[in-house]
XYZ file of C-alpha atoms in Angstrom:
569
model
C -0.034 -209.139 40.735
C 0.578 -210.530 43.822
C 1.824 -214.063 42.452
C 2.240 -215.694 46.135
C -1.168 -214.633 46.998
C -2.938 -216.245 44.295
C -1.470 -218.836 44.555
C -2.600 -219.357 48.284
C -5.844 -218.086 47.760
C -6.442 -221.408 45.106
C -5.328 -223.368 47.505
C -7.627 -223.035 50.131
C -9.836 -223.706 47.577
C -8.209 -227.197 47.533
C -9.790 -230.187 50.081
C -6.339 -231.157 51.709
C -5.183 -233.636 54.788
C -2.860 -230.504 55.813
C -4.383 -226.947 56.827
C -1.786 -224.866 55.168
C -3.325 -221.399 56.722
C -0.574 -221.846 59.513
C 2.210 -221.858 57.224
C 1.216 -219.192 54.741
C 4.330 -217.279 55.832
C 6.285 -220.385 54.592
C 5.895 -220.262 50.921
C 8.182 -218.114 49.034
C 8.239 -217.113 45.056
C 10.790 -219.561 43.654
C 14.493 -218.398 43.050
C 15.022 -220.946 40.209
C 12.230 -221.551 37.672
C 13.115 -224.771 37.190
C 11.697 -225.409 40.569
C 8.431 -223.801 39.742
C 6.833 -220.468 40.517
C 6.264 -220.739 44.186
C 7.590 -223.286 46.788
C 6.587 -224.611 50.175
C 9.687 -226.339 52.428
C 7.255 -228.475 54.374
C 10.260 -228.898 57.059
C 8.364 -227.044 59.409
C 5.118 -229.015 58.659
C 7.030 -232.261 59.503
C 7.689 -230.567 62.853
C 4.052 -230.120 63.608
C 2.842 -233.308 62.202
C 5.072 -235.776 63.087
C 6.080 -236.670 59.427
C 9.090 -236.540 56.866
C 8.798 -233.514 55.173
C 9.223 -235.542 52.004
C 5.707 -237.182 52.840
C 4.355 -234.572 53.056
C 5.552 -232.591 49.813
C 4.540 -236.276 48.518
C 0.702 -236.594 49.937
C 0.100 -232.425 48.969
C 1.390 -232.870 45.734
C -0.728 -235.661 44.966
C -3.832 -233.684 46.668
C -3.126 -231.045 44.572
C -2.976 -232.219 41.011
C -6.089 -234.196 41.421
C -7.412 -230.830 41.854
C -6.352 -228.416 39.424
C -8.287 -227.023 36.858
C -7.469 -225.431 33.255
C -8.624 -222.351 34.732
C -6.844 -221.694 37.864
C -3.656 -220.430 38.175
C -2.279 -223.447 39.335
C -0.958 -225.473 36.382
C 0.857 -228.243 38.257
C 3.026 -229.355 41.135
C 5.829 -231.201 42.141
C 7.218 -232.439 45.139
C 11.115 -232.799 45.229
C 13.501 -234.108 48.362
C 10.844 -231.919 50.863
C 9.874 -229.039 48.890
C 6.305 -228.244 47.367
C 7.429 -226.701 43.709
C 3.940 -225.152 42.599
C 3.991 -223.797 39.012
C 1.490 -221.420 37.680
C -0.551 -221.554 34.327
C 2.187 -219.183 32.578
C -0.555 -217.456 29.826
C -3.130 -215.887 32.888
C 0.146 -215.311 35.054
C 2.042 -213.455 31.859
C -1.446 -211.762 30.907
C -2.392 -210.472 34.434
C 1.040 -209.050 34.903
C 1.498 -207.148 31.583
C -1.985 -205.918 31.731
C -1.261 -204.550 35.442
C 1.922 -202.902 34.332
C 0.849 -201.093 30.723
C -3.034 -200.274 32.452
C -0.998 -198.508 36.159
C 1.914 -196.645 34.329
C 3.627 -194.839 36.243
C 1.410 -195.959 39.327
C 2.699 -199.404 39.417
C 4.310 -199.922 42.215
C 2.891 -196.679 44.142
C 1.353 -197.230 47.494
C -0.587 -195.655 50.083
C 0.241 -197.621 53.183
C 1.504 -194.440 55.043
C -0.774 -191.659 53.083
C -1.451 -189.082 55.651
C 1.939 -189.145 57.491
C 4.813 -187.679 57.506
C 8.817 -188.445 57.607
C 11.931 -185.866 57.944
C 15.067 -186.932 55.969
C 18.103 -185.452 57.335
C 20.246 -186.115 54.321
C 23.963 -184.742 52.617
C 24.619 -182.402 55.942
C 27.775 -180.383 54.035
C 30.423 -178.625 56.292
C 29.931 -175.310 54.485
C 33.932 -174.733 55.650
C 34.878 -177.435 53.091
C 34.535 -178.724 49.788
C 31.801 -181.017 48.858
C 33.617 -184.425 48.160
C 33.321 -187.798 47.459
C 32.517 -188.756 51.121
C 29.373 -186.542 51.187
C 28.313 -189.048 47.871
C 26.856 -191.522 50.227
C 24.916 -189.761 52.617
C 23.527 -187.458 49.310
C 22.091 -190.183 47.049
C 21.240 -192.255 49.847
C 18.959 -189.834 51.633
C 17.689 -188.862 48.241
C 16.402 -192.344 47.426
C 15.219 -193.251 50.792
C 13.227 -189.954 50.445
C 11.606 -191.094 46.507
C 11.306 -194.818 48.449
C 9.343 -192.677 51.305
C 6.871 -191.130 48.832
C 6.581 -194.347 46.860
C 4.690 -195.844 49.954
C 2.389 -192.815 50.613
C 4.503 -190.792 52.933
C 5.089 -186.867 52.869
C 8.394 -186.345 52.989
C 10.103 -183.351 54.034
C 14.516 -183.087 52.723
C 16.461 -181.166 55.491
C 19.994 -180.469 54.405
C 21.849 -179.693 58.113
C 24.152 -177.681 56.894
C 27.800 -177.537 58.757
C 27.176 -173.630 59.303
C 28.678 -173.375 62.868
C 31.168 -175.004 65.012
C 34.701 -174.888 65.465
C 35.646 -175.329 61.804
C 34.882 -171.704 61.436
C 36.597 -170.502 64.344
C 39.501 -172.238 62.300
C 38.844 -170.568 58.804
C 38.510 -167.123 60.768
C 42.102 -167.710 62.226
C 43.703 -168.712 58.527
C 41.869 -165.677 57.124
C 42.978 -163.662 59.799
C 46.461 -165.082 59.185
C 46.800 -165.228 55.444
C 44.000 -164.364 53.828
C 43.247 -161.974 51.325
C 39.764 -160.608 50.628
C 39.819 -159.719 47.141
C 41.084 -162.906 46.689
C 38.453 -164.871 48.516
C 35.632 -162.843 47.222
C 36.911 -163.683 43.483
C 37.613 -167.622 43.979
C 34.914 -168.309 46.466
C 34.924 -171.742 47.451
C 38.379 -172.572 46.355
C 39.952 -169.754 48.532
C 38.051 -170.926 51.461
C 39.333 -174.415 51.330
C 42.854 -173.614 50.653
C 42.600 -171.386 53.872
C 41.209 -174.376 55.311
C 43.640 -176.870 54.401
C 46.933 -173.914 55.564
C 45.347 -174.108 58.211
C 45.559 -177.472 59.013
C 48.788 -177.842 57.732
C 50.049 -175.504 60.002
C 48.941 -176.486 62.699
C 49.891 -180.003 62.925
C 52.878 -178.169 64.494
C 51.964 -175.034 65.864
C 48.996 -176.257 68.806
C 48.265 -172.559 69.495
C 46.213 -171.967 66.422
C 44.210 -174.376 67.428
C 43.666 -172.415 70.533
C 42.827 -169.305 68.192
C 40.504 -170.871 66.209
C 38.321 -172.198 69.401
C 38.704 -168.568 70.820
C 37.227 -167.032 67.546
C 34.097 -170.106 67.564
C 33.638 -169.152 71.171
C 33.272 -165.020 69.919
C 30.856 -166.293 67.073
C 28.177 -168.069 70.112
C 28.774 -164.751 72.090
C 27.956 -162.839 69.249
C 30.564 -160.523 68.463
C 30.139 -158.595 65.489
C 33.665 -159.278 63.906
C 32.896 -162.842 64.290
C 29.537 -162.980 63.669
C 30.474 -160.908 60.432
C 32.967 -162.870 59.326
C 31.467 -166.725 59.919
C 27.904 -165.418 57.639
C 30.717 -164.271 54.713
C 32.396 -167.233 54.439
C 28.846 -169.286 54.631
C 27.500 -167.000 51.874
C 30.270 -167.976 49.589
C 30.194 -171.572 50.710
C 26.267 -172.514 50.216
C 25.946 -171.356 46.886
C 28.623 -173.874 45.394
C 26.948 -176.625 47.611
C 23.123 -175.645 45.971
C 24.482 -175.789 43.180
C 26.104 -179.461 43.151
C 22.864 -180.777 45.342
C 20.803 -179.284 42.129
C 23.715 -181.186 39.551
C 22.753 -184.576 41.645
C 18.812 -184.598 41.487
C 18.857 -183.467 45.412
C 16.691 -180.592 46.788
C 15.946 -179.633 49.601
C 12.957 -178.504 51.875
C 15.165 -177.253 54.102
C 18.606 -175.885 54.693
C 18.361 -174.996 57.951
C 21.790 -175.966 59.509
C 23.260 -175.391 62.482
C 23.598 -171.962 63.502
C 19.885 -171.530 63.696
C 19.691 -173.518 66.261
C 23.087 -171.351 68.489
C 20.769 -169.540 70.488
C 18.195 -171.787 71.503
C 21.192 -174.564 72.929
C 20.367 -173.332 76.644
C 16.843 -173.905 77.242
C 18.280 -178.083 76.265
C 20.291 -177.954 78.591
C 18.366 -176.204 81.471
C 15.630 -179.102 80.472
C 18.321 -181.627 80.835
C 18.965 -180.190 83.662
C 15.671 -180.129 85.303
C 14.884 -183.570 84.596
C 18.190 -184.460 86.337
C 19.707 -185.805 83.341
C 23.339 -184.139 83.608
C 26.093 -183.574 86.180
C 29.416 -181.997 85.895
C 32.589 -183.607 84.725
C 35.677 -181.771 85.129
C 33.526 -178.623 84.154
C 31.932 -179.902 81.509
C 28.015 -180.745 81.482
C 27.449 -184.290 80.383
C 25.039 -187.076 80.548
C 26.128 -190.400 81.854
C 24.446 -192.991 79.517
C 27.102 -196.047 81.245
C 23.981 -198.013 82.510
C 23.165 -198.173 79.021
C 26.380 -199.225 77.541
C 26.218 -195.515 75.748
C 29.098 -194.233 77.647
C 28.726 -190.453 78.813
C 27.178 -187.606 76.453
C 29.016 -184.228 76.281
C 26.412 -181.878 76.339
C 28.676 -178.377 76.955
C 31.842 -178.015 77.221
C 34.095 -176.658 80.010
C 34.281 -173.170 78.392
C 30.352 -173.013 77.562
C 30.666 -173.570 73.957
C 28.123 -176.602 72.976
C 28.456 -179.441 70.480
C 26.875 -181.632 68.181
C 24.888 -183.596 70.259
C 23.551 -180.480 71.645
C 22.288 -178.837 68.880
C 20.970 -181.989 67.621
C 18.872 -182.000 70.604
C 17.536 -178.607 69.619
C 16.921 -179.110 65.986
C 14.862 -182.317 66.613
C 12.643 -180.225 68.898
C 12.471 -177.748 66.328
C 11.384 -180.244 63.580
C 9.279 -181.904 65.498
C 7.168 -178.581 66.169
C 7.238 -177.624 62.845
C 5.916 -180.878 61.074
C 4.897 -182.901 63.270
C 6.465 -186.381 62.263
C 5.713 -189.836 62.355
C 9.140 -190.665 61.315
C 12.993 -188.903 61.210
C 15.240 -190.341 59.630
C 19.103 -189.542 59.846
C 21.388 -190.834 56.963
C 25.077 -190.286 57.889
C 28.353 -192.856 57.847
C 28.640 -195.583 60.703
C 31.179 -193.534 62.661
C 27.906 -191.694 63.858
C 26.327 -194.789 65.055
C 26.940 -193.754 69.086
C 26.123 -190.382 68.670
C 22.302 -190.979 67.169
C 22.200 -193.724 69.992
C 22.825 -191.182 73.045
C 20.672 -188.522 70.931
C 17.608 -191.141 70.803
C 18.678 -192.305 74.501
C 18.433 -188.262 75.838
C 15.109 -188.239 73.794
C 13.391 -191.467 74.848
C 14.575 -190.272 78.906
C 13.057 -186.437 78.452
C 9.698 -188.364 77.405
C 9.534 -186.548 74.195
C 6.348 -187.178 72.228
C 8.758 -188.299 69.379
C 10.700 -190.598 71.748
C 10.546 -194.320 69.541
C 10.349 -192.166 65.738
C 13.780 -191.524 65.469
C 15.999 -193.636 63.216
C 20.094 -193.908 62.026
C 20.490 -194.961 58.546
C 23.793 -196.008 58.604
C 26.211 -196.582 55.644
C 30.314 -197.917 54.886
C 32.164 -195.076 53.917
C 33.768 -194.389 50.498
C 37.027 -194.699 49.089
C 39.100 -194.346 45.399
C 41.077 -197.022 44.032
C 44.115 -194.938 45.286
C 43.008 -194.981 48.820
C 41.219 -193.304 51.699
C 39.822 -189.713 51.508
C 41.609 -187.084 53.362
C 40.085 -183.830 51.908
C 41.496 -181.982 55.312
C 44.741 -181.974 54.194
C 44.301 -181.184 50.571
C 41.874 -181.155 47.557
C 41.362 -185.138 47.176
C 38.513 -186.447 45.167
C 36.325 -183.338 45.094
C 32.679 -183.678 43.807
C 32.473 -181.116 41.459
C 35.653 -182.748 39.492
C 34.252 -186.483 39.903
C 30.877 -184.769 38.169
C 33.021 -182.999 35.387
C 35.085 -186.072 34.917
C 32.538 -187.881 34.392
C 30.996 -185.971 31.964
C 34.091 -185.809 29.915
C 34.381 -189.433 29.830
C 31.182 -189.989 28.917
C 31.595 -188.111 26.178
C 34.550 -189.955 25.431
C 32.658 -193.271 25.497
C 29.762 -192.230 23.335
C 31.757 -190.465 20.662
C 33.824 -193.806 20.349
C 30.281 -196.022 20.083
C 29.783 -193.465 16.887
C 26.380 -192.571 19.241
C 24.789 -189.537 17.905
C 22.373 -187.700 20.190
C 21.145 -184.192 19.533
C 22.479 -183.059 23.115
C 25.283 -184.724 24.153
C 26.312 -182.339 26.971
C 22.931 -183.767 28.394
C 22.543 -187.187 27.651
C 26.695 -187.057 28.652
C 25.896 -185.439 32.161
C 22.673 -187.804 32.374
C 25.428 -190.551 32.006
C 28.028 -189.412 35.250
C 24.743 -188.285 37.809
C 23.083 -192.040 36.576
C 26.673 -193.877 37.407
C 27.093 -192.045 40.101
C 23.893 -192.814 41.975
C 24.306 -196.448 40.858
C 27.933 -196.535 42.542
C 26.264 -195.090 45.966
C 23.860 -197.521 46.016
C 24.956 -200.770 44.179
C 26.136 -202.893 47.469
C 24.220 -202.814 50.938
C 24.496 -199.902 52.718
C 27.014 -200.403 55.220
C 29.986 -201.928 53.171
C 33.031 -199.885 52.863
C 32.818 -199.027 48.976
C 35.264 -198.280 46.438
C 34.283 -195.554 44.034
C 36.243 -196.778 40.530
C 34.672 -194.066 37.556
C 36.287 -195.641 34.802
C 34.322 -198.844 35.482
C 31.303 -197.501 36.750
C 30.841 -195.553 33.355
C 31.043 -199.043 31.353
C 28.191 -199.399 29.168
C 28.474 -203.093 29.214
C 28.061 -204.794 32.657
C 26.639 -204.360 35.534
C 26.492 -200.105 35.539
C 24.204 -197.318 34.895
C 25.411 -196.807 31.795
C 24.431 -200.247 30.508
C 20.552 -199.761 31.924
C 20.026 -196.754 30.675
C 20.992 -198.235 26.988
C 19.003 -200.839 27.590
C 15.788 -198.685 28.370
C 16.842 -196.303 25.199
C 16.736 -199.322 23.416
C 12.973 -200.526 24.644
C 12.213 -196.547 23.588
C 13.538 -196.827 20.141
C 12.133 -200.633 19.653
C 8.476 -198.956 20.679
C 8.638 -195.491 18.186
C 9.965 -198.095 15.421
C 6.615 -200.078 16.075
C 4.946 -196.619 16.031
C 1.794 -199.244 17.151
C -0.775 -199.142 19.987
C -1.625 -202.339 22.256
C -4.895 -203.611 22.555
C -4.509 -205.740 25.631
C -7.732 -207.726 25.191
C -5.809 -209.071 21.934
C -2.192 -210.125 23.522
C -2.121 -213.793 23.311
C 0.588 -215.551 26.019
C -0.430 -218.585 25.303
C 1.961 -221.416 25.372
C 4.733 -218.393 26.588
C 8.194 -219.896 27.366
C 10.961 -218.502 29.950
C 13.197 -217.861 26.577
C 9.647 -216.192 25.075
C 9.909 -213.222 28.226
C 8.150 -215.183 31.099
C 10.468 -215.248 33.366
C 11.208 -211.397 32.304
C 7.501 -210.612 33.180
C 7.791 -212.298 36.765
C 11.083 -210.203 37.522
C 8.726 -207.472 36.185
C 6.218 -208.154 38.915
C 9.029 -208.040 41.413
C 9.059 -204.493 41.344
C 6.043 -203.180 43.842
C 7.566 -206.018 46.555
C 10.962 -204.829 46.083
C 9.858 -201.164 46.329
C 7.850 -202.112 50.129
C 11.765 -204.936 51.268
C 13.363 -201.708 50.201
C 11.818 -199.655 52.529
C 11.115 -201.982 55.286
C 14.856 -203.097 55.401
C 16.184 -199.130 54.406
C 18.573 -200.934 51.440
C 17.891 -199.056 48.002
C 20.526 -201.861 46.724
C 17.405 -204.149 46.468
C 15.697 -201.979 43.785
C 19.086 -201.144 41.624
C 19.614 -204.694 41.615
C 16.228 -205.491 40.542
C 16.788 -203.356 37.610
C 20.324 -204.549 36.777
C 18.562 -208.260 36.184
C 15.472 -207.167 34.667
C 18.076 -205.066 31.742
C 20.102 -208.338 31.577
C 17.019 -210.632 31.008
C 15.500 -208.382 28.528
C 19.037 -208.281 26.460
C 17.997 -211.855 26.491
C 14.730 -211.355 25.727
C 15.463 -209.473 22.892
C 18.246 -211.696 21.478
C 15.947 -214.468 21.509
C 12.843 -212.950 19.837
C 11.544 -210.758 16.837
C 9.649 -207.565 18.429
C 9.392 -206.427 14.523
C 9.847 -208.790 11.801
C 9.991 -207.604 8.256
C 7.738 -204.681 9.165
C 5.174 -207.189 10.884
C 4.922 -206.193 14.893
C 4.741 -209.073 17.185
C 2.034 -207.308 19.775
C 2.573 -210.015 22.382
C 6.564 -208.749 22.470
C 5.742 -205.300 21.944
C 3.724 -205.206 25.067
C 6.210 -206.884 27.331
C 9.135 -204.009 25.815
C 6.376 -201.814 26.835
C 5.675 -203.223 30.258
C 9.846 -203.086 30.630
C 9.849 -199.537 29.644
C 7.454 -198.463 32.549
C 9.329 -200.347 35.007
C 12.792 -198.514 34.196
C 10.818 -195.520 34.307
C 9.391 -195.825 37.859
C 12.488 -197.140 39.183
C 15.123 -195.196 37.287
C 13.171 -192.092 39.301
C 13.378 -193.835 42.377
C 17.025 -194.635 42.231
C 18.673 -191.123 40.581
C 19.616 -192.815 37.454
C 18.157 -190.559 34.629
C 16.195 -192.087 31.993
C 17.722 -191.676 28.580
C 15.559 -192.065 25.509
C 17.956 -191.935 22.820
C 22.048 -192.936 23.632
């Protein structure tokens, strides 16, 4: 129910001194319900007609309640130091909005605004020559819910996990492996070989500069193609991209696509000859490079001096590629703000080459992440890996439960359902581009703000509705006389949810819909303090259907958000 709507539509219904159809955009659903339901500043108004805006609250309020009928959803009005506070008849408000929720189900807040189009996610992006860590948290969950957010308002969505699968890193792990690796040894420990060649590497040489030199000779062998290289690069990526399946699958995330970047090494040079032919580049100092000054975008390295390519280049070429193969209306990258001047001299190159897609590229940008003992620095060592944040979680959430006395049937589920839910919530708790810090002894509190304490509170509405064990006949709910301690102001935040879903997208912040949640679990803890859903065997069937109408709201937006929904904690 679109509350602000309703309310406008009455209104014109309304003879008034003021045309309000100019200011539509003015009113706004009420923050504090004391203030009513929706308000009108009539600030603006007193602009355009020459009066104080407290007039003119005064003269519409007075217009108004001459006017409103026991059947409208208008119930009253005040006017107070230059506001319009409109309040609406709380019974056909409460009904309309419960009977919306429990009749859509899992519909309710589903749109088809972009049905028939479709948007690339370019999400997570692993460096198959590290671990997956903490930092790659962000970009994971983030991309994941923009992509459910996507599909909630109609588009088709296609995942595309750009795997780190070329580059100089692997000119570097061929150099430690060629120094001090083993291959019975990597072969047995996989992953965790690889990165400790990775990090001895590094380690070394912070003080001996010609391994550096080794491991840019051995990248430069792998774009030439020679078979040692070649070879050795696809082993080491083999080992490396089963680990990272595996911990994408663990988070919810999967992927359409895991085409990274070594499917696009031999198709770098017809970029640049069209860069080239469109008189985009020049040479600097051997290198090919676009100058982007006269756009404040400084000067894009296209190749270096020694022919190898970069990023930017093979971004160039993959957003060619994608564009061929699905034919987007919309690309979205999500990666940390340090990438912000890279996507805007890739869009730049784009929009100056005329591509048809030119204007449909977009940077979601986010802060990066840190622990309560400081930055990450997984190149020089095994810092805050994701597969041990996972596992620790687990084990703590175990931990937790077994000290609540909770008995489930599963707990190695409902325990792991506990760490991926707190860990999504951490990612996307705060707007997007603050610097976070991840804390997992907090963020697995069942009491506070947390994942933990949501999903308790929705295995709570599930237990309250099998104890009722009673169906809803909506034509017989009564919310008559319904109170803001009775669950009215619980059903508004309720009817919050399809707007928040459409600010979510519109503004790229999946904060707005955790949030949401977080105060619709804290007002129903109230809710359910404050009234009997089942007294002495007797079910209240006004309450029941508001748990109800609660329970399909966690539902739809515990999916949207990665938090699992738990039936029984």
């Amino acid at each position: 129910m679109n509350l602000k709507n309703e309310v406008l539509q009455e209104l014109k219904k309304f003879d008034l001194t003021y045309n309000l159809s100019d200011f539509e955009n003015l009113f706004v659903l009420s923050v504090d319900a004391k203030n009513g339901d929706v308000c009108l500043p009539c600030f603006m108004l007193a602009k355009q007609f020459k009066t104080a805006p407290n007039i003119i609250a005064q003269n519409l309020c007075d217009e108004i309640a001459k006017q409103v009928s026991k059947n409208g959803i208008i119930e009253k009005v005040e006017a107070v130091n230059g506001y319009l506070n409109i309040f609406a008849n709380k019974e056909m408000v409460a009904k309309k909005i419960v009977t919306e929720i429990l009749t859509e189900k899992q519909n309710f807040g589903k749109f088809d605004l972009y049905k028939g189009k479709t948007v690339v996610l370019d999400y997570s992006s692993v460096n198959l020559a590290k671990y997956m860590h903490i930092g790659h948290l962000k970009t994971t969950i983030i991309g994941l819910v923009m992509k459910n957010i996507c599909e909630q308002v109609g588009y088709k969505t296609i995942s595309i996990n750009y795997v780190g699968d070329y580059g100089t890193p692997f000119g570097k792990m061929i150099t430690a492996y060629k120094h001090w690796g083993n291959k019975e040894d990597v072969e047995k420990r996989g992953v965790d070989a690889v990165q400790d060649l990775y990090v001895k590497f590094n380690q070394v040489a912070e003080t001996d500069e010609s391994l550096n030199d080794e491991a840019r000779l051995w990248f430069k062998k792998i774009e030439e193609g020679d078979k040692e290289a070649v070879e050795l690069s696809n082993w080491i990526i083999e080992l490396c991209r089963g680990e990272v399946e595996r911990l994408c699958n663990e988070l919810g995330a999967k992927f359409d696509s895991w085409r990274g970047e070594r499917y696009y090494s031999d198709k770098m040079q017809p970029v640049i000859d069209e860069l080239k032919a469109a008189g985009l580049t020049k040479v600097s100092e051997g290198a090919t490079v676009v100058d982007l000054e006269e756009y404040g975008l400084g000067v894009a390295l296209i190749q270096k001096s020694d022919g190898t390519s970069l990023y930017l280049t093979r971004d160039l070429a993959a957003v060619e590629d994608r564009y061929k193969n699905y034919k987007f209306d919309k690309a979205i990258y999500v990666t940390d703000i340090a990438q912000k001047l890279h996507f805007k001299q890739l869009f730049k190159i784009v929009e100056l080459l005329k591509k048809p897609y030119a204007g449909k590229l977009e940077h979601l940008a986010y802060g990066r992440y840190s622990l309560p003992t400081g930055k990450i620095a997984s190149r020089m060592g095994k810092q805050a890996l994701l597969k041990d944040l996972l596992e620790a979680g687990i084990n703590k959430s175990k931990e937790i439960m077994k000290e609540r006395g909770t008995k489930v049937s599963d707990a190695n589920l409902v325990s792991k359902q506990v760490a991926v839910g707190a860990i999504s919530f951490e990612a996307l708790k705060y707007e997007k581009v603050k610097d976070t810090v991840y804390d997992m002894e907090a963020s697995l509190n069942f009491d506070g703000e947390t994942s933990p304490y949501m999903q308790y509170t929705y295995a709570r509405c599930c237990s309250i509705i099998e104890k009722a064990n009673t169906n809803i006949n909506l034509k017989e709910v009564d919310f008559k006389n319904i109170t803001s301690a009775e669950g009215f102001d619980l059903i508004k935040l309720l009817n919050k949810f399809p707007q928040t879903i459409l600010d979510a997208y519109e503004k790229q912040e999946p904060c707005l819909i955790v949030r949401l949640l977080m105060d619709i679990a804290s007002e129903f803890n109230k809710f359910y303090t404050n009234n009997r859903i089942i007294d002495n065997g007797v079910v209240n069937i006004k309450n029941l259907s508001v748990v109800n109408a609660v329970k399909i709201v966690f539902e739809n937006g515990f999916k949207i958000v990665n938090i699992p929904a738990i039936s029984k904690m």
